[in-house]
Short mmCIF file of C-alpha atoms and ligand atoms in Angstrom, two decimals:
data_model
loop_
_atom_site.label_atom_id
_atom_site.label_comp_id
_atom_site.label_asym_id
_atom_site.label_seq_id
_atom_site.Cartn_x
_atom_site.Cartn_y
_atom_site.Cartn_z
CA MET A 1 -4.46 4.12 24.91
CA VAL A 2 -6.81 2.81 22.00
CA VAL A 3 -5.77 1.71 18.93
CA VAL A 4 -8.09 0.59 16.11
CA GLY A 5 -7.13 -1.18 13.45
CA ALA A 6 -4.25 -4.60 13.88
CA GLY A 7 -3.26 -4.59 10.78
CA MET A 8 0.71 -3.48 10.44
CA ALA A 9 -0.03 0.57 11.67
CA GLY A 10 -2.36 -0.36 14.79
CA VAL A 11 0.13 -3.25 15.53
CA GLN A 12 2.99 -0.77 15.16
CA THR A 13 1.54 1.43 16.98
CA ALA A 14 1.35 -0.81 20.17
CA VAL A 15 5.32 -1.47 19.75
CA ALA A 16 6.13 1.46 19.37
CA LEU A 17 4.28 2.64 22.19
CA ARG A 18 5.81 0.05 24.48
CA GLU A 19 10.11 0.42 23.15
CA GLN A 20 9.60 4.45 23.75
CA GLY A 21 8.33 3.24 27.72
CA PHE A 22 5.31 3.57 27.62
CA ARG A 23 3.81 1.47 30.74
CA GLY A 24 -0.24 1.98 31.00
CA ARG A 25 -2.53 0.39 29.26
CA VAL A 26 -3.08 -0.19 25.74
CA THR A 27 -5.82 -2.09 23.59
CA VAL A 28 -5.89 -3.18 20.44
CA ILE A 29 -8.72 -3.54 18.78
CA GLY A 30 -10.18 -4.78 15.41
CA ALA A 31 -12.49 -6.55 13.16
CA GLU A 32 -10.78 -9.39 11.46
CA PRO A 33 -11.23 -12.91 13.45
CA HIS A 34 -7.63 -13.63 13.45
CA GLN A 35 -4.10 -13.30 14.87
CA PRO A 36 -2.87 -9.81 13.25
CA TYR A 37 -1.11 -10.11 10.21
CA ASP A 38 0.80 -9.24 7.61
CA ARG A 39 -0.43 -8.20 3.92
CA PRO A 40 2.06 -8.05 1.61
CA PRO A 41 2.51 -12.51 1.30
CA LEU A 42 -1.20 -12.39 -0.02
CA SER A 43 -0.77 -11.22 -3.50
CA LYS A 44 2.73 -13.91 -3.37
CA ALA A 45 3.57 -16.75 -1.23
CA VAL A 46 0.06 -16.91 0.61
CA LEU A 47 -1.99 -17.03 -2.95
CA LEU A 48 0.51 -20.12 -3.96
CA GLY A 49 0.68 -21.52 -0.74
CA LYS A 50 4.29 -21.39 -0.56
CA ALA A 51 3.71 -20.43 2.90
CA GLU A 52 0.12 -20.85 5.04
CA GLY A 53 -0.20 -18.11 6.77
CA SER A 54 2.06 -14.31 7.48
CA ALA A 55 1.06 -13.42 11.52
CA PHE A 56 3.18 -11.36 12.45
CA ASP A 57 5.73 -12.46 15.07
CA VAL A 58 4.95 -9.98 17.68
CA ASP A 59 4.01 -11.53 21.49
CA PHE A 60 1.51 -9.78 22.33
CA GLU A 61 1.05 -10.68 25.90
CA SER A 62 5.02 -10.09 27.31
CA LEU A 63 5.01 -6.84 25.48
CA GLY A 64 1.93 -6.75 27.49
CA VAL A 65 -0.82 -5.52 25.19
CA GLU A 66 -4.25 -6.45 24.38
CA LEU A 67 -6.37 -7.57 21.84
CA ARG A 68 -9.66 -7.22 20.86
CA LEU A 69 -10.41 -9.34 16.89
CA GLY A 70 -13.21 -9.72 15.28
CA CYS A 71 -14.11 -6.65 17.14
CA GLU A 72 -15.95 -3.83 15.36
CA VAL A 73 -16.09 -0.45 16.19
CA HIS A 74 -18.50 1.93 14.86
CA GLY A 75 -18.33 5.07 15.95
CA LEU A 76 -16.62 7.93 17.51
CA ARG A 77 -17.55 9.45 20.20
CA PRO A 78 -14.46 12.09 22.04
CA ASP A 79 -16.67 13.97 24.29
CA ALA A 80 -17.37 10.94 25.79
CA ARG A 81 -13.74 10.41 25.25
CA GLU A 82 -15.99 7.13 24.33
CA LEU A 83 -16.06 4.50 21.31
CA ASP A 84 -18.98 2.12 19.93
CA THR A 85 -18.03 -1.57 19.19
CA GLU A 86 -19.87 -5.01 19.23
CA ALA A 87 -19.38 -5.75 22.59
CA GLY A 88 -20.21 -2.23 24.08
CA SER A 89 -18.89 1.25 24.73
CA VAL A 90 -14.60 1.18 25.08
CA PRO A 91 -13.55 4.46 26.71
CA TYR A 92 -10.51 5.51 25.95
CA ASP A 93 -7.48 8.47 26.72
CA VAL A 94 -5.43 8.54 23.51
CA LEU A 95 -7.09 7.09 20.77
CA VAL A 96 -5.21 6.26 16.96
CA LEU A 97 -6.95 4.85 14.23
CA ALA A 98 -5.62 2.11 12.32
CA THR A 99 -8.61 1.67 10.71
CA GLY A 100 -5.93 0.89 6.85
CA ALA A 101 -8.18 0.46 3.30
CA GLU A 102 -10.66 -1.40 1.69
CA PRO A 103 -10.74 -2.23 -1.34
CA ILE A 104 -12.54 -0.48 -3.94
CA THR A 105 -15.81 -3.08 -5.93
CA LEU A 106 -16.80 -3.10 -9.55
CA PRO A 107 -19.78 -1.77 -9.51
CA GLY A 108 -23.08 -4.54 -9.78
CA THR A 109 -20.68 -8.04 -8.60
CA GLU A 110 -20.88 -7.15 -5.45
CA GLY A 111 -21.98 -10.49 -3.52
CA VAL A 112 -21.42 -11.87 -7.52
CA PRO A 113 -20.20 -15.73 -6.90
CA GLY A 114 -16.61 -16.07 -8.92
CA VAL A 115 -16.11 -12.74 -8.25
CA HIS A 116 -12.85 -12.09 -5.25
CA LEU A 117 -11.12 -9.06 -3.92
CA LEU A 118 -7.51 -9.74 -2.47
CA ARG A 119 -7.60 -7.46 0.74
CA THR A 120 -7.47 -9.94 3.51
CA LEU A 121 -6.19 -13.15 4.35
CA ASP A 122 -10.00 -14.85 3.71
CA ASP A 123 -9.47 -13.73 0.13
CA ALA A 124 -6.08 -14.91 -0.19
CA GLU A 125 -8.06 -18.30 1.02
CA ARG A 126 -11.21 -18.05 -0.59
CA LEU A 127 -8.20 -17.49 -3.78
CA ARG A 128 -6.48 -20.89 -3.15
CA PRO A 129 -8.81 -23.63 -4.38
CA VAL A 130 -8.89 -20.92 -7.60
CA LEU A 131 -6.09 -21.41 -8.81
CA THR A 132 -5.49 -25.03 -7.58
CA ARG A 133 -8.16 -24.96 -10.30
CA GLN A 134 -6.48 -23.55 -13.15
CA HIS A 135 -9.91 -21.61 -13.88
CA ASP A 136 -9.42 -19.48 -16.86
CA ILE A 137 -8.72 -16.28 -15.25
CA VAL A 138 -10.04 -12.72 -15.70
CA VAL A 139 -8.53 -9.16 -13.86
CA VAL A 140 -9.71 -6.48 -13.47
CA GLY A 141 -7.15 -3.94 -12.90
CA ALA A 142 -3.72 -3.77 -14.06
CA GLY A 143 -1.98 -1.74 -11.33
CA TRP A 144 0.20 -3.20 -8.22
CA ILE A 145 -2.30 -6.20 -6.75
CA GLY A 146 -3.76 -7.05 -10.45
CA ALA A 147 -0.27 -7.39 -11.94
CA GLU A 148 0.32 -9.47 -8.70
CA PHE A 149 -1.94 -11.37 -9.01
CA ALA A 150 -2.04 -12.24 -13.05
CA THR A 151 1.90 -13.27 -12.05
CA ALA A 152 0.70 -16.11 -9.29
CA ALA A 153 -2.55 -17.26 -11.60
CA ARG A 154 0.05 -17.84 -14.22
CA GLU A 155 2.29 -19.71 -11.66
CA ALA A 156 -0.33 -22.16 -10.70
CA GLY A 157 -0.92 -22.32 -14.64
CA CYS A 158 -4.05 -20.37 -14.94
CA ALA A 159 -5.49 -19.21 -18.48
CA VAL A 160 -5.49 -14.72 -17.36
CA THR A 161 -5.93 -11.81 -18.95
CA VAL A 162 -6.04 -8.80 -17.10
CA VAL A 163 -8.39 -5.60 -17.85
CA GLU A 164 -7.75 -2.39 -17.65
CA ALA A 165 -10.10 0.79 -18.96
CA ALA A 166 -6.57 3.03 -18.90
CA ASP A 167 -4.44 2.98 -21.76
CA HIS A 168 -1.04 1.26 -20.19
CA PRO A 169 -0.87 -0.63 -16.96
CA LEU A 170 -0.29 1.46 -13.69
CA ALA A 171 -1.97 4.22 -15.10
CA GLY A 172 -2.76 5.97 -11.68
CA ALA A 173 1.14 5.68 -10.13
CA LEU A 174 3.65 6.23 -13.37
CA PRO A 175 3.45 8.37 -16.75
CA THR A 176 3.14 6.50 -20.07
CA GLU A 177 6.52 5.91 -20.88
CA VAL A 178 7.50 4.27 -17.94
CA SER A 179 5.02 2.09 -17.19
CA ALA A 180 4.60 1.08 -21.07
CA PRO A 181 7.59 -1.24 -20.78
CA MET A 182 5.49 -3.52 -18.49
CA ALA A 183 2.81 -4.19 -20.30
CA ALA A 184 5.01 -6.54 -22.15
CA TRP A 185 6.05 -8.03 -19.06
CA TYR A 186 1.81 -9.23 -18.45
CA ALA A 187 2.43 -11.46 -22.27
CA ASP A 188 5.98 -12.47 -22.00
CA SER A 189 4.42 -14.26 -18.76
CA GLY A 190 1.67 -15.08 -20.81
CA ALA A 191 -1.12 -13.41 -20.10
CA GLU A 192 -3.08 -10.92 -22.73
CA LEU A 193 -3.63 -7.53 -21.10
CA ARG A 194 -6.59 -5.79 -22.53
CA THR A 195 -6.32 -1.88 -22.13
CA ARG A 196 -8.88 0.33 -23.16
CA ALA A 197 -10.81 -2.08 -22.11
CA ARG A 198 -13.72 -1.22 -20.02
CA VAL A 199 -15.82 -4.42 -18.34
CA GLU A 200 -19.68 -3.58 -19.44
CA ARG A 201 -20.43 -6.87 -16.69
CA VAL A 202 -20.65 -9.70 -15.49
CA GLU A 203 -22.46 -12.47 -15.34
CA PRO A 204 -21.52 -15.81 -15.02
CA GLY A 205 -18.49 -17.26 -16.66
CA ALA A 206 -17.78 -14.14 -18.37
CA VAL A 207 -17.38 -10.80 -18.01
CA VAL A 208 -18.34 -8.79 -21.06
CA LEU A 209 -16.12 -5.57 -21.87
CA ALA A 210 -18.23 -2.24 -23.34
CA ASP A 211 -17.07 -3.17 -27.00
CA GLY A 212 -19.65 -6.28 -26.45
CA THR A 213 -15.80 -9.05 -25.95
CA ARG A 214 -17.14 -11.89 -23.51
CA LEU A 215 -14.16 -12.71 -22.01
CA ALA A 216 -15.02 -16.47 -20.17
CA ALA A 217 -13.85 -16.15 -17.32
CA GLY A 218 -14.57 -19.25 -14.50
CA ALA A 219 -13.31 -16.37 -12.27
CA VAL A 220 -13.04 -12.51 -11.10
CA VAL A 221 -10.69 -10.94 -9.53
CA VAL A 222 -11.25 -6.74 -8.85
CA GLY A 223 -8.09 -4.94 -8.30
CA ILE A 224 -9.16 -1.63 -9.49
CA GLY A 225 -7.69 0.75 -5.76
CA ALA A 226 -8.50 0.57 -2.40
CA ARG A 227 -10.20 3.46 -0.49
CA PRO A 228 -9.31 4.49 3.04
CA ALA A 229 -11.40 2.37 5.71
CA THR A 230 -13.20 5.42 7.39
CA GLY A 231 -17.21 5.87 7.19
CA TRP A 232 -17.69 4.51 10.61
CA LEU A 233 -15.62 8.24 11.70
CA ALA A 234 -19.04 9.82 9.84
CA GLY A 235 -20.42 11.84 12.61
CA SER A 236 -17.69 12.11 14.27
CA GLY A 237 -16.83 15.58 13.53
CA ILE A 238 -12.91 13.87 12.18
CA ALA A 239 -12.12 15.88 9.48
CA LEU A 240 -11.69 13.82 6.16
CA GLY A 241 -10.84 14.67 3.14
CA ALA A 242 -11.88 13.67 -0.05
CA HIS A 243 -10.83 10.12 -0.46
CA GLY A 244 -12.55 9.68 3.18
CA GLU A 245 -8.90 9.95 4.37
CA ILE A 246 -8.27 11.60 7.95
CA LEU A 247 -6.70 14.88 7.47
CA ALA A 248 -3.89 14.12 10.10
CA ASP A 249 -1.01 17.41 9.95
CA ASP A 250 2.90 16.56 10.51
CA ARG A 251 2.13 14.95 13.49
CA LEU A 252 0.52 12.29 12.99
CA ARG A 253 -2.60 14.33 14.62
CA THR A 254 -6.13 14.76 13.83
CA SER A 255 -8.22 17.63 13.91
CA LEU A 256 -9.69 15.88 17.51
CA ALA A 257 -7.85 16.10 20.10
CA ASP A 258 -5.76 13.10 21.47
CA VAL A 259 -6.92 11.50 18.68
CA TYR A 260 -3.84 10.46 16.10
CA ALA A 261 -4.80 8.39 12.62
CA VAL A 262 -1.70 6.44 10.62
CA GLY A 263 -0.83 3.97 7.79
CA ASP A 264 -3.55 3.08 5.35
CA CYS A 265 -6.13 5.57 6.48
CA ALA A 266 -5.16 8.59 6.83
CA SER A 267 -2.46 10.94 4.78
CA PHE A 268 0.12 14.44 6.30
CA PRO A 269 1.45 17.21 4.33
CA SER A 270 4.80 16.51 3.68
CA ALA A 271 6.93 19.75 3.73
CA ARG A 272 9.76 17.81 1.67
CA TYR A 273 7.53 17.13 -1.29
CA GLY A 274 5.36 20.42 -0.90
CA GLU A 275 2.39 18.57 -0.61
CA ARG A 276 -0.43 15.81 1.59
CA LEU A 277 0.19 13.05 0.44
CA LEU A 278 -2.11 9.32 1.28
CA VAL A 279 0.12 6.43 1.61
CA HIS A 280 -0.68 2.76 0.77
CA HIS A 281 2.08 0.90 1.09
CA TRP A 282 3.46 -1.49 3.38
CA ASP A 283 6.17 1.23 5.11
CA ASN A 284 4.21 3.92 5.62
CA ALA A 285 2.74 2.07 7.65
CA LEU A 286 6.04 1.04 9.56
CA GLN A 287 7.21 3.88 10.03
CA GLY A 288 4.54 6.75 10.58
CA PRO A 289 3.50 4.52 13.71
CA ARG A 290 7.28 5.17 16.05
CA THR A 291 6.64 9.16 15.20
CA VAL A 292 3.20 9.05 16.41
CA ALA A 293 3.79 7.32 19.26
CA ALA A 294 6.94 9.77 20.04
CA ASN A 295 4.69 12.33 19.68
CA ILE A 296 2.03 10.53 22.64
CA LEU A 297 4.91 10.10 25.13
CA GLY A 298 7.21 13.01 24.14
CA GLU A 299 8.11 16.34 24.58
CA THR A 300 9.91 17.68 21.54
CA PRO A 301 7.61 17.35 18.46
CA ALA A 302 8.05 14.83 16.16
CA VAL A 303 7.21 15.07 12.71
CA TYR A 304 6.42 12.90 9.73
CA ASP A 305 8.28 14.01 6.59
CA PRO A 306 9.32 10.12 5.25
CA VAL A 307 10.57 9.25 1.65
CA PRO A 308 8.19 6.76 0.42
CA TYR A 309 9.16 3.64 0.11
CA PHE A 310 7.46 -0.04 -1.57
CA TRP A 311 8.33 -3.00 -3.08
CA SER A 312 6.75 -5.26 -5.73
CA GLU A 313 7.22 -8.33 -6.72
CA GLN A 314 5.90 -9.02 -10.34
CA PHE A 315 6.48 -11.41 -13.48
CA GLY A 316 9.58 -12.52 -12.29
CA ARG A 317 11.17 -8.48 -11.09
CA PHE A 318 11.88 -6.79 -8.36
CA VAL A 319 10.61 -3.71 -8.64
CA GLN A 320 10.39 -1.00 -5.95
CA TYR A 321 10.53 3.34 -5.96
CA ALA A 322 11.63 5.30 -3.36
CA GLY A 323 9.82 9.19 -3.32
CA HIS A 324 6.88 11.32 -5.07
CA HIS A 325 6.39 12.30 -8.67
CA ALA A 326 5.04 15.26 -9.82
CA ALA A 327 4.01 15.19 -13.78
CA ALA A 328 6.23 18.41 -13.79
CA ASP A 329 9.48 16.44 -13.14
CA ARG A 330 12.02 15.91 -15.54
CA MET A 331 12.37 11.92 -15.56
CA VAL A 332 16.23 10.51 -16.28
CA TRP A 333 16.69 7.19 -17.51
CA ARG A 334 19.35 4.12 -15.96
CA GLY A 335 19.61 1.60 -18.38
CA ASP A 336 16.73 0.82 -21.04
CA PRO A 337 13.55 0.12 -19.92
CA ALA A 338 12.97 -3.40 -22.78
CA GLY A 339 15.43 -4.61 -20.87
CA PRO A 340 15.43 -7.28 -17.43
CA SER A 341 16.81 -4.31 -15.71
CA TRP A 342 17.19 -1.03 -15.22
CA THR A 343 15.73 3.23 -12.95
CA VAL A 344 14.41 5.16 -14.00
CA CYS A 345 14.70 9.01 -12.08
CA TRP A 346 12.76 11.86 -11.56
CA LEU A 347 14.79 15.73 -10.54
CA ARG A 348 13.17 18.65 -9.96
CA GLU A 349 15.21 21.89 -10.36
CA GLU A 350 17.85 18.96 -10.47
CA ARG A 351 17.40 17.28 -6.83
CA LEU A 352 16.82 13.45 -6.95
CA VAL A 353 12.79 13.34 -5.66
CA ALA A 354 12.24 10.59 -6.73
CA LEU A 355 13.06 6.54 -8.53
CA LEU A 356 11.94 3.53 -9.46
CA ALA A 357 14.43 0.44 -9.73
CA VAL A 358 13.44 -2.78 -11.61
CA GLY A 359 15.98 -5.03 -10.71
CA ARG A 360 18.63 -2.27 -9.44
CA PRO A 361 18.63 -2.48 -5.54
CA ARG A 362 21.63 -1.09 -5.31
CA ASP A 363 19.76 2.35 -7.24
CA LEU A 364 17.06 1.82 -4.95
CA ALA A 365 18.93 1.43 -1.52
CA GLN A 366 21.70 5.15 -2.62
CA GLY A 367 18.41 7.19 -4.86
CA ARG A 368 16.92 6.60 -1.20
CA ARG A 369 19.10 8.08 1.01
CA LEU A 370 20.32 11.22 -1.98
CA ILE A 371 16.21 11.94 -1.42
CA GLU A 372 16.52 11.92 1.80
CA ALA A 373 19.59 14.36 1.76
CA GLY A 374 18.57 16.62 -0.86
CA ARG A 375 21.47 16.18 -3.09
CA HIS A 376 21.02 17.66 -6.67
CA MET A 377 22.92 15.35 -9.56
CA ASP A 378 24.80 15.78 -12.92
CA SER A 379 21.93 13.86 -14.51
CA GLU A 380 24.43 13.19 -17.75
CA ALA A 381 26.22 10.80 -14.70
CA LEU A 382 22.81 9.94 -13.49
CA SER A 383 21.88 8.13 -17.06
CA GLU A 384 24.88 5.92 -16.97
CA PRO A 385 23.57 3.04 -14.97
CA ALA A 386 27.18 1.72 -14.58
CA ARG A 387 27.80 3.98 -12.48
CA PRO A 388 27.01 4.78 -8.89
CA LEU A 389 24.24 6.16 -8.84
CA LYS A 390 26.05 7.84 -5.47
CA ASP A 391 28.89 8.72 -7.66
CA ALA A 392 26.49 11.16 -9.85
CA THR A 393 25.87 13.98 -7.64
CA ALA A 394 26.54 17.46 -8.13
CA ASP A 395 27.05 19.03 -4.92
C1 LIG H 401 -3.03 -7.97 -1.22
C2 LIG H 401 -1.68 -6.92 -0.42
C3 LIG H 401 0.47 -6.90 -1.22
C4 LIG H 401 0.75 -5.43 -0.84
N1 LIG H 401 1.70 -6.24 -1.26
C5 LIG H 401 2.76 -5.10 -0.82
C6 LIG H 401 3.48 -5.11 -1.25
O1 LIG H 401 4.47 -5.20 -2.14
N2 LIG H 401 4.24 -3.79 -1.10
C7 LIG H 401 4.17 -2.60 0.08
O2 LIG H 401 4.77 -1.80 0.15
N3 LIG H 401 2.69 -2.27 -0.34
C8 LIG H 401 1.99 -3.42 -0.07
N4 LIG H 401 0.62 -3.46 0.46
C9 LIG H 401 0.20 -2.23 0.90
C10 LIG H 401 -0.45 -2.24 2.01
O3 LIG H 401 0.02 -3.53 2.48
C11 LIG H 401 -0.14 -1.57 2.59
O4 LIG H 401 0.13 -0.63 3.06
C12 LIG H 401 -0.86 -2.37 4.97
O5 LIG H 401 -0.97 -3.29 4.81
C13 LIG H 401 -1.14 -0.63 5.33
O6 LIG H 401 -1.57 -1.69 6.79
P1 LIG H 401 -2.76 -0.78 7.43
O7 LIG H 401 -1.95 -0.88 8.97
O8 LIG H 401 -2.55 0.84 7.00
O9 LIG H 401 -3.65 -0.82 6.92
P2 LIG H 401 -4.55 -2.33 6.73
O10 LIG H 401 -3.29 -3.39 6.66
O11 LIG H 401 -5.97 -2.09 6.20
O12 LIG H 401 -5.37 -2.86 8.36
C14 LIG H 401 -5.94 -2.34 9.07
C15 LIG H 401 -7.28 -2.82 9.94
O13 LIG H 401 -7.85 -2.84 10.38
C16 LIG H 401 -8.82 -2.99 10.55
N5 LIG H 401 -10.33 -2.30 10.63
C17 LIG H 401 -11.12 -1.43 9.58
N6 LIG H 401 -12.51 -1.28 10.25
C18 LIG H 401 -12.15 -0.76 11.32
C19 LIG H 401 -13.64 -1.47 12.29
N7 LIG H 401 -14.33 -0.40 11.92
N8 LIG H 401 -12.97 -1.45 13.29
C20 LIG H 401 -12.47 -2.64 14.02
N9 LIG H 401 -10.82 -2.87 12.77
C21 LIG H 401 -10.96 -1.76 11.59
C22 LIG H 401 -8.73 -4.38 9.08
O14 LIG H 401 -10.01 -5.23 9.46
C23 LIG H 401 -7.30 -4.30 9.21
O15 LIG H 401 -8.01 -5.11 9.64
C24 LIG H 401 -0.65 -4.88 -0.34
C25 LIG H 401 -2.25 -5.02 0.00
C26 LIG H 401 -1.83 -5.78 0.15
C27 LIG H 401 -3.76 -6.58 -0.10
#
């Protein structure tokens, strides 16, 4: 078994193969030179120097998993069942692709000194002294990473301006009604959020916006999204989607025989939501590998159709989301979005399909189970924040 990518999904695949009884050879190949590590702390404790690193607590040696680190895979030749790496070719019987995602760069800023991304441990280590020096920092993009970085930079005492092309934060993930109240969180923390602001260019020490505004910037942090790291699969014959994601089936198999894909690099069809999902969150990189291992080893097919889950820690708030919603789903609020804690639920034909909970982990835990069970909700009861969510069902 060969796994490409030594992030959460790759490492968990190796662990799951062993947990599920596989005794043969398992090799995990990763491009980064570091011991495999967890990414969420990079925009939180690691960035602030509160934790040295975030290496996974996995004993690869006692698991009998061979790690080949600092080794980039360049190509896949399915006819020969071989991978091409910097260190020569690697044969496989079964292959798992877990190459994750890479951050989207701001055109024209690649390699410009003082412009940073935040995806890897090396990125976080480069950013730590930037925070210590308390520069003026401009963050491009008010998404999850932008918000978490701004939180850390404010905590470190930096002056922070966040520029966002859309008219509200998290525009790609949440509707305006939900994310508009979050804009106030930036101001409360002392960060300036400029929406409808497009970056024209980045110059040494400044970001110039399309309307001519010049923002002083000792450092620029770009957080405008990530795309699947699948460029190396070009010409392999593997089916990719419009965003470069590997098109896996509901058992996380790719279009090539004995090749699976899991984590940030792959999308899968969800019968639960009636569409293909490309999930860039930690829980998906934890759950998917168990399905992959079960399908590689087991005789009964294991279908992957999770209720997606993620969390974010921003501006002193714990934000959690479970499920998946579409624009047509009906929203029901629990609590006042101007207050410190509230939840918004999405209903489709009166079934709970998703919820976002701010500072209400109990709502999240109960909601996640209700979504999994496909329960119908009584929307009036649901809108009473004092009533436990599990007591607001209609069936
Ligand atoms: C800063 C940060 C904070 C985050 N915080 C949260 C959070 O709070 N909550 C949450 O739910 N999610 C969070 N996430 C998302 C979560 O970390 C990812 O969804 C998760 O890491 C995905 O795991 P993965 O293994 O699929 O991909 P990755 O973690 O990207 O790992 C893929 C690995 O494959 C390697 N690789 C790529 N191409 C090749 C190649 N050709 N050859 C060899 N190796 C290769 C890469 O170097 C990388 O190490 C955060 C992400 C980041 C970057």
